[in-house]
């Protein structure tokens, strides 16, 4: 039996009732990794011994009659942005090579307590800056549906490992779409929770007011399960919200009769690929046929979200990344004679092009003469975007949009034009600016047989509504069952 193929909830059942062992499941994933990694290249490091020893512990706990947790024996991959005590963490960057995390991120600790098994760290755009994983300081990752194409980004590795059945589920982070867009391009489910729902302690910061950790899964039940495991107030993150964590699995109800789904007029943008629009419209029909009411809404400030995001996120990044100066973390250029030249040459060699571009941009928009014109102005625009969503949620329960205007594109095809790459974040970024929860689910395939993502957005802390709509969609369609031929 291919034990790398089932979902997390199936594995928890099988391991829990003794049908299979956590070690067997882990071995299955490890051999799948050996099989496909030469083409997909989604892991920066695989921790064989670590994974097998965690799995062995779970099996021993089960044999001893202990309760091993809600994710007992589930092999999980972690984006290389999440701290695991004693393990190397590089955030996809050369500048952090050799740096070992001194503690567990809160989500990592929670997954441990839930009985998960860690397979290793996945590839990503350096410091989570990108939409294709091509900005990785190491190598690009291939899309399991067509390895000559990108898996999306920045959590491209975490999306690809789930699509390719190398890991059962995974964690990524989403600052402007980095969970939802790669989920869409790889044909899996990916969820960004409400800002504050999941602790950011131990997550390497890109843009702290936007960053949020979330899961990838093969189905919606796995998303609910993972969300339950990682959510909750954490005194170690001052922006974590003191709100109760519901049992998200209770929201898995196959019924959306009467749900009001808002579709923003602004989402039919120029440049959206035909295949995306076609499958998105077909997805709306699925919701309608299941009894949801589709209403046209307006999010008039959404067209400004990309500009707003690239000012605020780069401003925050320029500050967050100032700490990588060769003194405390990772690599140091030792040939330099003075402190200043050591800083300069470490950062020059350690950071890639995109990271440098964003530090420059962020430093510029925060500089004395431009702060009001750019940074302060963008904060106001951010508020207006939040107001747009608030207004929408006064007339509908959830908002549905495509996740990305395009399906997976060819590796290398968009690297020459960063602005074009930024514009492809148009549907995901507003959600981060407004701090909302959103999921991307597979709603079909375009003519080249590449997956298309549909996004469901809800008011703050209403993840349950999203799960219910996504679960109902999944129960009444077959798309999530298709697997790439690899
Ligand atoms: N693609 C967006 C960017 O390049 C979003 C990245 C993210 O969510 N981390 O910044």
CSV table of C-alpha atoms and ligand atoms in Angstrom, one decimal:
chain,number,residue,atom,x,y,z
A,1,UNK,CA,0.0,0.0,0.0
A,2,UNK,CA,1.2,3.5,-0.8
A,3,UNK,CA,1.0,5.1,2.6
A,4,UNK,CA,2.1,8.4,1.2
A,5,UNK,CA,-1.1,8.8,-0.7
A,6,UNK,CA,-3.9,9.0,2.0
A,7,UNK,CA,-5.0,12.2,3.6
A,8,UNK,CA,-4.0,13.1,7.2
A,9,UNK,CA,-7.3,12.2,8.7
A,10,UNK,CA,-7.1,8.8,7.1
A,11,UNK,CA,-3.6,8.3,8.4
A,12,UNK,CA,-4.6,9.3,11.9
A,13,UNK,CA,-7.4,6.7,11.8
A,14,UNK,CA,-5.1,4.0,10.4
A,15,UNK,CA,-2.3,4.7,12.8
A,16,UNK,CA,-4.6,5.1,15.8
A,17,UNK,CA,-6.4,1.8,15.3
A,18,UNK,CA,-3.1,-0.1,14.7
A,19,UNK,CA,-3.7,-0.9,10.9
A,20,UNK,CA,-0.4,0.7,10.1
A,21,UNK,CA,2.5,2.2,12.0
A,22,UNK,CA,3.7,5.8,11.9
A,23,UNK,CA,7.1,4.4,10.9
A,24,UNK,CA,5.6,2.6,7.8
A,25,UNK,CA,3.8,5.8,6.8
A,26,UNK,CA,7.0,7.9,7.2
A,27,UNK,CA,9.0,5.3,5.2
A,28,UNK,CA,6.5,5.6,2.4
A,29,UNK,CA,6.8,9.3,2.2
A,30,UNK,CA,10.6,9.1,2.3
A,31,UNK,CA,10.7,6.6,-0.6
A,32,UNK,CA,8.3,8.9,-2.6
A,33,UNK,CA,10.7,11.7,-1.8
A,34,UNK,CA,13.6,9.6,-3.2
A,35,UNK,CA,11.5,8.9,-6.3
A,36,UNK,CA,10.4,12.4,-7.3
A,37,UNK,CA,12.8,14.8,-5.7
A,38,UNK,CA,15.3,14.6,-8.6
A,39,UNK,CA,12.6,16.3,-10.8
A,40,UNK,CA,10.6,18.4,-8.3
A,41,UNK,CA,13.3,19.6,-6.0
A,42,UNK,CA,11.0,20.9,-3.4
A,43,UNK,CA,12.9,20.0,-0.2
A,44,UNK,CA,15.9,22.1,0.9
A,45,UNK,CA,16.7,19.4,3.4
A,46,UNK,CA,15.1,16.1,4.3
A,47,UNK,CA,15.6,14.9,7.9
A,48,UNK,CA,15.4,11.1,7.5
A,49,UNK,CA,16.6,10.1,10.9
A,50,UNK,CA,14.7,12.8,12.7
A,51,UNK,CA,11.5,11.8,10.9
A,52,UNK,CA,11.9,8.1,11.6
A,53,UNK,CA,12.7,8.7,15.3
A,54,UNK,CA,9.6,11.0,15.7
A,55,UNK,CA,7.5,8.3,14.1
A,56,UNK,CA,9.0,5.6,16.3
A,57,UNK,CA,8.0,7.7,19.4
A,58,UNK,CA,4.5,7.9,18.2
A,59,UNK,CA,4.3,4.1,17.6
A,60,UNK,CA,5.6,3.6,21.1
A,61,UNK,CA,3.1,5.9,22.6
A,62,UNK,CA,0.3,4.2,20.9
A,63,UNK,CA,1.5,0.8,22.0
A,64,UNK,CA,1.6,2.2,25.6
A,65,UNK,CA,-2.0,3.2,25.3
A,66,UNK,CA,-1.3,6.9,25.4
A,67,UNK,CA,-3.3,9.5,23.4
A,68,UNK,CA,-0.8,10.5,20.7
A,69,UNK,CA,-2.6,13.6,19.5
A,70,UNK,CA,-4.9,14.7,16.6
A,71,UNK,CA,-2.1,14.4,14.0
A,72,UNK,CA,-0.6,11.2,15.3
A,73,UNK,CA,1.8,9.8,12.7
A,74,UNK,CA,1.2,12.3,10.0
A,75,UNK,CA,4.4,13.2,8.1
A,76,UNK,CA,4.5,17.0,7.5
A,77,UNK,CA,6.8,19.3,5.6
A,78,UNK,CA,7.6,22.7,6.9
A,79,UNK,CA,8.5,25.8,4.9
A,80,UNK,CA,12.1,26.8,5.5
A,81,UNK,CA,10.9,29.9,7.4
A,82,UNK,CA,9.7,28.1,10.5
A,83,UNK,CA,12.1,27.5,13.4
A,84,UNK,CA,12.6,23.9,14.5
A,85,UNK,CA,14.9,23.7,17.5
A,86,UNK,CA,18.4,22.4,16.7
A,87,UNK,CA,17.8,22.3,12.9
A,88,UNK,CA,19.2,24.5,10.2
A,89,UNK,CA,16.8,27.2,8.9
A,90,UNK,CA,17.7,29.5,6.0
A,91,UNK,CA,14.5,31.1,4.8
A,92,UNK,CA,15.6,30.2,1.3
A,93,UNK,CA,18.6,32.5,1.6
A,94,UNK,CA,22.3,32.0,1.3
A,95,UNK,CA,22.8,34.6,4.0
A,96,UNK,CA,21.4,32.2,6.7
A,97,UNK,CA,23.3,29.2,5.6
A,98,UNK,CA,24.6,27.3,8.7
A,99,UNK,CA,22.2,29.1,11.1
A,100,UNK,CA,20.5,26.7,13.6
A,101,UNK,CA,17.2,27.6,15.2
A,102,UNK,CA,17.6,27.9,18.9
A,103,UNK,CA,13.9,27.2,19.7
A,104,UNK,CA,10.7,25.8,18.2
A,105,UNK,CA,8.3,28.1,16.5
A,106,UNK,CA,4.9,27.9,18.4
A,107,UNK,CA,3.3,26.2,15.4
A,108,UNK,CA,6.1,23.6,15.4
A,109,UNK,CA,5.7,23.0,19.1
A,110,UNK,CA,2.0,22.6,18.6
A,111,UNK,CA,2.4,20.1,15.8
A,112,UNK,CA,4.9,18.1,17.9
A,113,UNK,CA,2.3,18.0,20.7
A,114,UNK,CA,-0.3,16.8,18.1
A,115,UNK,CA,1.9,13.9,17.2
A,116,UNK,CA,3.1,15.0,13.8
A,117,UNK,CA,6.3,13.8,12.1
A,118,UNK,CA,8.6,16.3,10.5
A,119,UNK,CA,10.1,15.4,7.1
A,120,UNK,CA,12.2,18.4,6.5
A,121,UNK,CA,12.2,22.0,5.2
A,122,UNK,CA,10.7,23.0,1.8
A,123,UNK,CA,12.0,25.4,-0.8
A,124,UNK,CA,10.7,28.9,-1.0
A,125,UNK,CA,11.4,32.3,-2.5
A,126,UNK,CA,14.2,34.0,-0.5
A,127,UNK,CA,12.6,35.6,2.6
A,128,UNK,CA,9.2,34.7,1.1
A,129,UNK,CA,9.6,37.4,-1.6
A,130,UNK,CA,8.1,36.0,-4.8
A,131,UNK,CA,5.4,34.2,-6.6
A,132,UNK,CA,7.3,31.3,-8.3
A,133,UNK,CA,9.9,30.0,-5.9
A,134,UNK,CA,12.5,31.0,-8.5
A,135,UNK,CA,13.9,33.6,-6.1
A,136,UNK,CA,15.1,30.8,-3.9
A,137,UNK,CA,18.8,31.2,-3.0
A,138,UNK,CA,19.2,27.5,-3.9
A,139,UNK,CA,17.4,26.2,-6.9
A,140,UNK,CA,13.9,26.5,-8.5
A,141,UNK,CA,11.2,23.9,-7.7
A,142,UNK,CA,9.2,22.2,-10.4
A,143,UNK,CA,5.4,22.0,-10.5
A,144,UNK,CA,4.2,18.3,-10.1
A,145,UNK,CA,1.7,18.8,-12.9
A,146,UNK,CA,4.4,19.9,-15.3
A,147,UNK,CA,8.0,20.1,-13.9
A,148,UNK,CA,8.9,22.7,-16.6
A,149,UNK,CA,6.5,25.1,-14.9
A,150,UNK,CA,6.7,27.0,-11.5
A,151,UNK,CA,4.8,25.7,-8.5
A,152,UNK,CA,3.9,29.3,-7.5
A,153,UNK,CA,5.4,31.0,-4.5
A,154,UNK,CA,6.7,31.9,-2.1
A,155,UNK,CA,5.6,28.6,-0.4
A,156,UNK,CA,6.1,26.7,-3.7
A,157,UNK,CA,8.0,23.8,-2.0
A,158,UNK,CA,5.2,23.2,0.6
A,159,UNK,CA,2.5,23.2,-2.1
A,160,UNK,CA,4.5,20.9,-4.4
A,161,UNK,CA,5.3,18.3,-1.8
A,162,UNK,CA,1.6,17.8,-1.0
A,163,UNK,CA,0.6,17.7,-4.7
A,164,UNK,CA,3.3,15.1,-5.4
A,165,UNK,CA,2.4,13.0,-2.3
A,166,UNK,CA,5.8,13.4,-0.8
A,167,UNK,CA,4.3,14.8,2.4
A,168,UNK,CA,0.7,14.3,3.7
A,169,UNK,CA,0.3,18.0,4.6
A,170,UNK,CA,2.6,21.0,5.1
A,171,UNK,CA,2.8,24.5,6.5
A,172,UNK,CA,3.6,27.7,4.6
A,173,UNK,CA,3.3,31.4,5.2
A,174,UNK,CA,1.3,34.0,3.4
A,175,UNK,CA,2.1,37.7,3.4
A,176,UNK,CA,0.4,38.6,0.1
A,177,UNK,CA,-0.7,35.2,-1.3
A,178,UNK,CA,2.2,32.8,-0.6
A,179,UNK,CA,0.0,30.0,0.6
A,180,UNK,CA,-3.0,30.5,-1.7
A,181,UNK,CA,-1.3,31.1,-5.0
A,182,UNK,CA,1.0,28.1,-4.9
A,183,UNK,CA,-1.9,26.0,-3.7
A,184,UNK,CA,-3.8,27.1,-6.8
A,185,UNK,CA,-0.9,26.5,-9.1
A,186,UNK,CA,-0.3,23.0,-7.7
A,187,UNK,CA,-4.0,22.0,-7.4
A,188,UNK,CA,-4.2,21.5,-3.6
A,189,UNK,CA,-6.0,23.3,-0.8
A,190,UNK,CA,-4.2,26.1,1.0
A,191,UNK,CA,-5.4,28.4,3.8
A,192,UNK,CA,-4.3,31.7,5.2
A,193,UNK,CA,-6.0,32.1,8.6
A,194,UNK,CA,-7.1,35.4,10.1
A,195,UNK,CA,-4.2,37.7,11.1
A,196,UNK,CA,-3.7,36.8,14.8
A,197,UNK,CA,-5.3,33.4,14.7
A,198,UNK,CA,-2.0,31.6,14.5
A,199,UNK,CA,1.1,32.6,16.5
A,200,UNK,CA,4.0,34.0,14.4
A,201,UNK,CA,6.6,33.3,17.1
A,202,UNK,CA,9.5,31.5,15.5
A,203,UNK,CA,8.4,32.5,11.9
A,204,UNK,CA,11.2,34.5,10.2
A,205,UNK,CA,9.6,37.9,9.6
A,206,UNK,CA,9.1,39.3,6.1
A,207,UNK,CA,6.4,41.9,6.7
A,208,UNK,CA,5.1,41.5,10.2
A,209,UNK,CA,1.8,43.2,9.9
A,210,UNK,CA,0.8,40.9,7.0
A,211,UNK,CA,2.6,37.5,7.6
A,212,UNK,CA,0.5,34.6,8.7
A,213,UNK,CA,1.2,30.8,8.9
A,214,UNK,CA,-1.2,28.3,7.4
A,215,UNK,CA,-1.7,24.8,6.1
A,216,UNK,CA,-1.7,23.0,2.7
A,217,UNK,CA,-3.8,19.8,2.4
A,218,UNK,CA,-5.1,17.3,0.0
A,219,UNK,CA,-8.7,17.9,1.2
A,220,UNK,CA,-10.6,20.3,3.4
A,221,UNK,CA,-10.8,18.0,6.4
A,222,UNK,CA,-7.0,18.0,6.5
A,223,UNK,CA,-7.1,21.8,6.4
A,224,UNK,CA,-9.5,21.9,9.3
A,225,UNK,CA,-7.4,19.4,11.3
A,226,UNK,CA,-4.2,21.3,10.8
A,227,UNK,CA,-5.9,24.6,11.6
A,228,UNK,CA,-7.1,23.2,14.9
A,229,UNK,CA,-3.6,22.0,15.7
A,230,UNK,CA,-1.8,25.3,15.1
A,231,UNK,CA,-4.3,28.0,16.1
A,232,UNK,CA,-4.6,29.8,19.4
A,233,UNK,CA,-3.5,32.7,21.5
A,234,UNK,CA,0.2,32.8,22.3
A,235,UNK,CA,1.7,35.3,24.8
A,236,UNK,CA,5.0,35.1,22.8
A,237,UNK,CA,3.4,36.9,19.9
A,238,UNK,CA,2.0,40.3,20.8
A,239,UNK,CA,-0.3,40.3,17.8
A,240,UNK,CA,-1.8,36.9,18.5
A,241,UNK,CA,-5.5,37.2,19.2
A,242,UNK,CA,-7.0,36.1,22.5
A,243,UNK,CA,-10.0,34.4,20.8
A,244,UNK,CA,-11.2,30.9,21.4
A,245,UNK,CA,-10.3,28.2,18.8
A,246,UNK,CA,-13.4,26.4,17.7
A,247,UNK,CA,-13.4,22.7,16.7
A,248,UNK,CA,-13.0,23.5,13.0
A,249,UNK,CA,-13.9,20.0,12.0
A,250,UNK,CA,-17.5,20.8,13.2
A,251,UNK,CA,-17.7,23.2,10.2
A,252,UNK,CA,-17.3,20.4,7.7
A,253,UNK,CA,-21.0,20.4,6.8
A,254,UNK,CA,-22.1,19.6,3.2
A,255,UNK,CA,-24.7,22.3,3.0
A,256,UNK,CA,-24.5,25.9,1.8
A,257,UNK,CA,-28.2,26.5,1.0
A,258,UNK,CA,-28.9,30.2,1.5
A,259,UNK,CA,-25.3,31.2,1.9
A,260,UNK,CA,-24.8,34.6,0.3
A,261,UNK,CA,-21.6,34.6,-1.8
A,262,UNK,CA,-20.3,38.0,-3.0
A,263,UNK,CA,-18.4,38.2,-6.3
A,264,UNK,CA,-16.6,41.4,-6.8
A,265,UNK,CA,-17.1,43.1,-10.1
A,266,UNK,CA,-13.4,44.1,-10.0
A,267,UNK,CA,-12.3,40.5,-10.2
A,268,UNK,CA,-12.9,40.2,-13.9
A,269,UNK,CA,-9.7,42.0,-14.7
A,270,UNK,CA,-7.9,42.5,-18.0
A,271,UNK,CA,-5.2,39.9,-18.3
A,272,UNK,CA,-7.0,37.1,-16.5
A,273,UNK,CA,-6.4,33.9,-18.5
A,274,UNK,CA,-9.4,32.5,-20.3
A,275,UNK,CA,-9.1,29.1,-18.7
A,276,UNK,CA,-9.1,30.7,-15.2
A,277,UNK,CA,-12.2,32.8,-15.9
A,278,UNK,CA,-14.0,29.8,-17.4
A,279,UNK,CA,-13.3,27.5,-14.5
A,280,UNK,CA,-14.0,30.3,-12.0
A,281,UNK,CA,-17.4,30.9,-13.5
A,282,UNK,CA,-18.1,27.2,-13.6
A,283,UNK,CA,-17.2,27.1,-9.9
A,284,UNK,CA,-19.7,29.9,-9.2
A,285,UNK,CA,-22.3,27.7,-10.9
A,286,UNK,CA,-21.5,24.8,-8.6
A,287,UNK,CA,-22.2,27.1,-5.6
A,288,UNK,CA,-25.4,28.4,-7.2
A,289,UNK,CA,-26.6,24.9,-7.9
A,290,UNK,CA,-26.1,23.9,-4.3
A,291,UNK,CA,-28.4,26.6,-3.1
A,292,UNK,CA,-26.0,29.5,-2.5
A,293,UNK,CA,-27.1,33.0,-3.5
A,294,UNK,CA,-24.5,34.7,-5.8
A,295,UNK,CA,-24.5,38.4,-5.5
A,296,UNK,CA,-22.4,41.0,-7.3
A,297,UNK,CA,-20.5,43.3,-5.0
A,298,UNK,CA,-17.9,46.0,-5.3
A,299,UNK,CA,-14.5,46.3,-3.8
A,300,UNK,CA,-13.6,49.5,-5.5
A,301,UNK,CA,-10.2,50.0,-3.8
A,302,UNK,CA,-8.9,46.5,-4.7
A,303,UNK,CA,-7.1,47.8,-7.8
A,304,UNK,CA,-4.8,49.8,-5.5
A,305,UNK,CA,-3.9,46.8,-3.4
A,306,UNK,CA,-0.8,45.8,-5.3
A,307,UNK,CA,0.8,49.3,-5.1
A,308,UNK,CA,-0.2,49.6,-1.5
A,309,UNK,CA,1.2,46.2,-0.6
A,310,UNK,CA,4.5,46.7,-2.3
A,311,UNK,CA,5.1,49.9,-0.3
A,312,UNK,CA,4.0,48.6,3.1
A,313,UNK,CA,5.6,45.1,2.7
A,314,UNK,CA,8.9,46.4,1.5
A,315,UNK,CA,9.0,49.1,4.2
A,316,UNK,CA,8.6,46.4,6.9
A,317,UNK,CA,11.0,44.1,5.1
A,318,UNK,CA,13.7,46.8,5.0
A,319,UNK,CA,13.5,47.0,8.8
A,320,UNK,CA,13.1,43.3,9.5
A,321,UNK,CA,16.0,42.3,7.3
A,322,UNK,CA,18.4,44.9,8.8
A,323,UNK,CA,19.4,42.3,11.4
A,324,UNK,CA,21.2,40.1,8.8
A,325,UNK,CA,24.5,42.0,9.0
A,326,UNK,CA,27.0,39.1,9.4
A,327,UNK,CA,27.2,39.6,13.2
A,328,UNK,CA,24.4,37.5,14.8
A,329,UNK,CA,23.0,35.2,12.1
A,330,UNK,CA,24.4,32.9,9.5
A,331,UNK,CA,27.1,33.9,7.1
A,332,UNK,CA,29.9,36.5,7.7
A,333,UNK,CA,32.3,37.7,5.1
A,334,UNK,CA,35.5,37.4,7.0
A,335,UNK,CA,38.0,38.9,4.6
A,336,UNK,CA,36.8,42.5,5.2
A,337,UNK,CA,38.9,44.8,7.3
A,338,UNK,CA,36.3,47.2,8.7
A,339,UNK,CA,33.0,46.7,10.3
A,340,UNK,CA,31.1,48.7,7.7
A,341,UNK,CA,32.7,46.9,4.8
A,342,UNK,CA,32.0,43.6,6.5
A,343,UNK,CA,28.3,44.5,6.7
A,344,UNK,CA,28.3,45.6,3.1
A,345,UNK,CA,30.0,42.7,1.6
A,346,UNK,CA,28.0,40.1,3.7
A,347,UNK,CA,24.8,41.6,2.5
A,348,UNK,CA,26.0,42.0,-1.1
A,349,UNK,CA,26.9,38.3,-1.3
A,350,UNK,CA,24.2,36.9,1.0
A,351,UNK,CA,21.1,38.5,-0.4
A,352,UNK,CA,19.6,37.8,-3.9
A,353,UNK,CA,18.4,40.3,-6.4
A,354,UNK,CA,14.8,40.4,-5.4
A,355,UNK,CA,15.6,40.9,-1.7
A,356,UNK,CA,17.9,43.7,-2.5
A,357,UNK,CA,15.3,45.4,-4.7
A,358,UNK,CA,12.8,45.3,-1.9
A,359,UNK,CA,15.2,46.5,0.8
A,360,UNK,CA,16.0,49.5,-1.5
A,361,UNK,CA,12.4,50.2,-2.2
A,362,UNK,CA,11.4,49.9,1.5
A,363,UNK,CA,14.3,52.1,2.6
A,364,UNK,CA,13.2,54.7,0.0
A,365,UNK,CA,9.5,54.8,1.0
A,366,UNK,CA,10.5,55.2,4.7
A,367,UNK,CA,13.1,58.0,4.1
A,368,UNK,CA,12.4,61.4,5.6
A,369,UNK,CA,11.4,63.1,2.4
A,370,UNK,CA,9.1,60.4,1.1
A,371,UNK,CA,7.5,58.8,4.2
A,372,UNK,CA,4.3,60.8,4.1
A,373,UNK,CA,3.9,60.5,0.3
A,374,UNK,CA,4.3,56.8,0.2
A,375,UNK,CA,4.3,55.0,3.6
A,376,UNK,CA,1.7,57.1,5.4
A,377,UNK,CA,-0.5,57.3,2.3
A,378,UNK,CA,-0.4,53.5,1.9
A,379,UNK,CA,-1.5,53.0,5.5
A,380,UNK,CA,-4.6,55.0,4.6
A,381,UNK,CA,-5.2,53.0,1.5
A,382,UNK,CA,-4.9,49.9,3.5
A,383,UNK,CA,-7.7,51.1,5.8
A,384,UNK,CA,-9.9,51.9,2.8
A,385,UNK,CA,-9.4,48.4,1.4
A,386,UNK,CA,-10.4,47.0,4.8
A,387,UNK,CA,-13.5,49.2,4.7
A,388,UNK,CA,-14.4,47.8,1.2
A,389,UNK,CA,-14.4,44.3,2.7
A,390,UNK,CA,-16.4,45.4,5.7
A,391,UNK,CA,-19.0,46.9,3.5
A,392,UNK,CA,-19.1,43.7,1.4
A,393,UNK,CA,-19.6,41.5,4.5
A,394,UNK,CA,-22.6,43.6,5.5
A,395,UNK,CA,-24.4,42.1,2.5
A,396,UNK,CA,-22.8,38.7,2.0
A,397,UNK,CA,-21.4,35.8,4.1
A,398,UNK,CA,-18.3,35.2,2.0
A,399,UNK,CA,-16.5,36.7,-1.0
A,400,UNK,CA,-15.3,34.5,-3.8
A,401,UNK,CA,-12.6,35.4,-6.3
A,402,UNK,CA,-10.1,33.6,-8.5
A,403,UNK,CA,-6.8,33.0,-6.6
A,404,UNK,CA,-4.5,33.9,-9.4
A,405,UNK,CA,-5.2,35.4,-12.8
A,406,UNK,CA,-3.0,32.7,-14.4
A,407,UNK,CA,-2.2,29.0,-14.1
A,408,UNK,CA,1.4,27.7,-13.6
A,409,UNK,CA,3.7,29.4,-16.0
A,410,UNK,CA,7.0,28.2,-17.5
A,411,UNK,CA,10.1,28.4,-15.3
A,412,UNK,CA,12.1,31.4,-16.3
A,413,UNK,CA,9.4,33.0,-18.4
A,414,UNK,CA,8.6,35.9,-16.0
A,415,UNK,CA,11.8,36.6,-14.2
A,416,UNK,CA,12.8,39.5,-16.4
A,417,UNK,CA,9.8,41.6,-15.5
A,418,UNK,CA,9.3,42.0,-11.7
A,419,UNK,CA,6.4,44.4,-12.1
A,420,UNK,CA,4.5,41.8,-14.2
A,421,UNK,CA,5.1,39.2,-11.4
A,422,UNK,CA,3.9,41.7,-8.8
A,423,UNK,CA,0.6,42.3,-10.7
A,424,UNK,CA,-0.2,38.6,-10.6
A,425,UNK,CA,-0.9,39.0,-6.8
A,426,UNK,CA,-3.9,41.1,-7.5
A,427,UNK,CA,-6.5,38.7,-6.1
A,428,UNK,CA,-4.6,37.6,-2.9
A,429,UNK,CA,-3.0,40.8,-1.5
A,430,UNK,CA,-6.2,42.6,-0.4
A,431,UNK,CA,-6.9,39.8,2.0
A,432,UNK,CA,-3.6,40.3,3.8
A,433,UNK,CA,-4.0,44.1,3.9
A,434,UNK,CA,-7.4,43.6,5.6
A,435,UNK,CA,-6.2,40.7,7.9
A,436,UNK,CA,-8.9,38.3,6.7
A,437,UNK,CA,-8.9,34.5,6.4
A,438,UNK,CA,-9.1,32.9,3.0
A,439,UNK,CA,-8.6,29.6,1.3
A,440,UNK,CA,-7.7,28.5,-2.2
A,441,UNK,CA,-9.3,25.3,-3.5
A,442,UNK,CA,-9.0,23.5,-6.9
A,443,UNK,CA,-12.0,24.4,-9.1
A,444,UNK,CA,-10.9,22.6,-12.3
A,445,UNK,CA,-8.3,22.5,-15.0
A,446,UNK,CA,-7.5,24.8,-17.9
A,447,UNK,CA,-7.0,23.6,-21.5
A,448,UNK,CA,-3.4,22.7,-20.8
A,449,UNK,CA,-4.6,20.5,-17.9
A,450,UNK,CA,-3.2,22.8,-15.3
A,451,UNK,CA,-5.1,23.4,-12.0
A,452,UNK,CA,-7.1,26.5,-11.4
A,453,UNK,CA,-7.7,27.9,-7.9
A,454,UNK,CA,-10.8,29.5,-6.5
A,455,UNK,CA,-10.5,31.6,-3.4
A,456,UNK,CA,-13.1,31.9,-0.6
A,457,UNK,CA,-12.7,34.9,1.8
A,458,UNK,CA,-14.6,35.5,5.1
A,459,UNK,CA,-14.8,38.1,7.9
A,460,UNK,CA,-12.1,38.0,10.6
A,461,UNK,CA,-12.2,34.7,12.6
A,462,UNK,CA,-15.0,33.2,10.5
A,463,UNK,CA,-12.7,30.4,9.2
A,464,UNK,CA,-15.7,28.1,9.8
A,465,UNK,CA,-17.7,29.7,7.1
A,466,UNK,CA,-14.8,29.2,4.6
A,467,UNK,CA,-14.4,25.6,5.6
A,468,UNK,CA,-18.1,24.9,5.2
A,469,UNK,CA,-18.3,26.4,1.7
A,470,UNK,CA,-15.0,24.7,0.6
A,471,UNK,CA,-16.1,21.4,2.1
A,472,UNK,CA,-19.5,21.6,0.3
A,473,UNK,CA,-17.8,22.4,-3.0
A,474,UNK,CA,-15.4,19.5,-2.6
A,475,UNK,CA,-18.1,17.0,-1.7
A,476,UNK,CA,-20.0,17.9,-4.9
A,477,UNK,CA,-17.1,17.9,-7.3
A,478,UNK,CA,-14.3,15.6,-8.2
A,479,UNK,CA,-11.4,18.0,-8.9
A,480,UNK,CA,-9.5,17.3,-5.7
A,481,UNK,CA,-9.3,13.6,-6.5
A,482,UNK,CA,-7.1,14.1,-9.6
A,483,UNK,CA,-3.4,13.6,-9.1
A,484,UNK,CA,-0.5,14.7,-11.3
A,485,UNK,CA,1.2,11.8,-13.2
A,486,UNK,CA,4.7,11.8,-12.0
B,1,LIG,N1,4.0,37.1,-4.2
B,1,LIG,C1,3.9,38.1,-3.1
B,1,LIG,C2,5.3,38.7,-3.0
B,1,LIG,O1,6.1,38.5,-3.8
B,1,LIG,C3,3.5,37.5,-1.8
B,1,LIG,C4,4.6,36.8,-1.1
B,1,LIG,C5,4.2,36.2,0.2
B,1,LIG,O2,3.0,36.1,0.5
B,1,LIG,N2,5.1,35.9,1.1
B,1,LIG,O3,5.6,39.5,-2.1
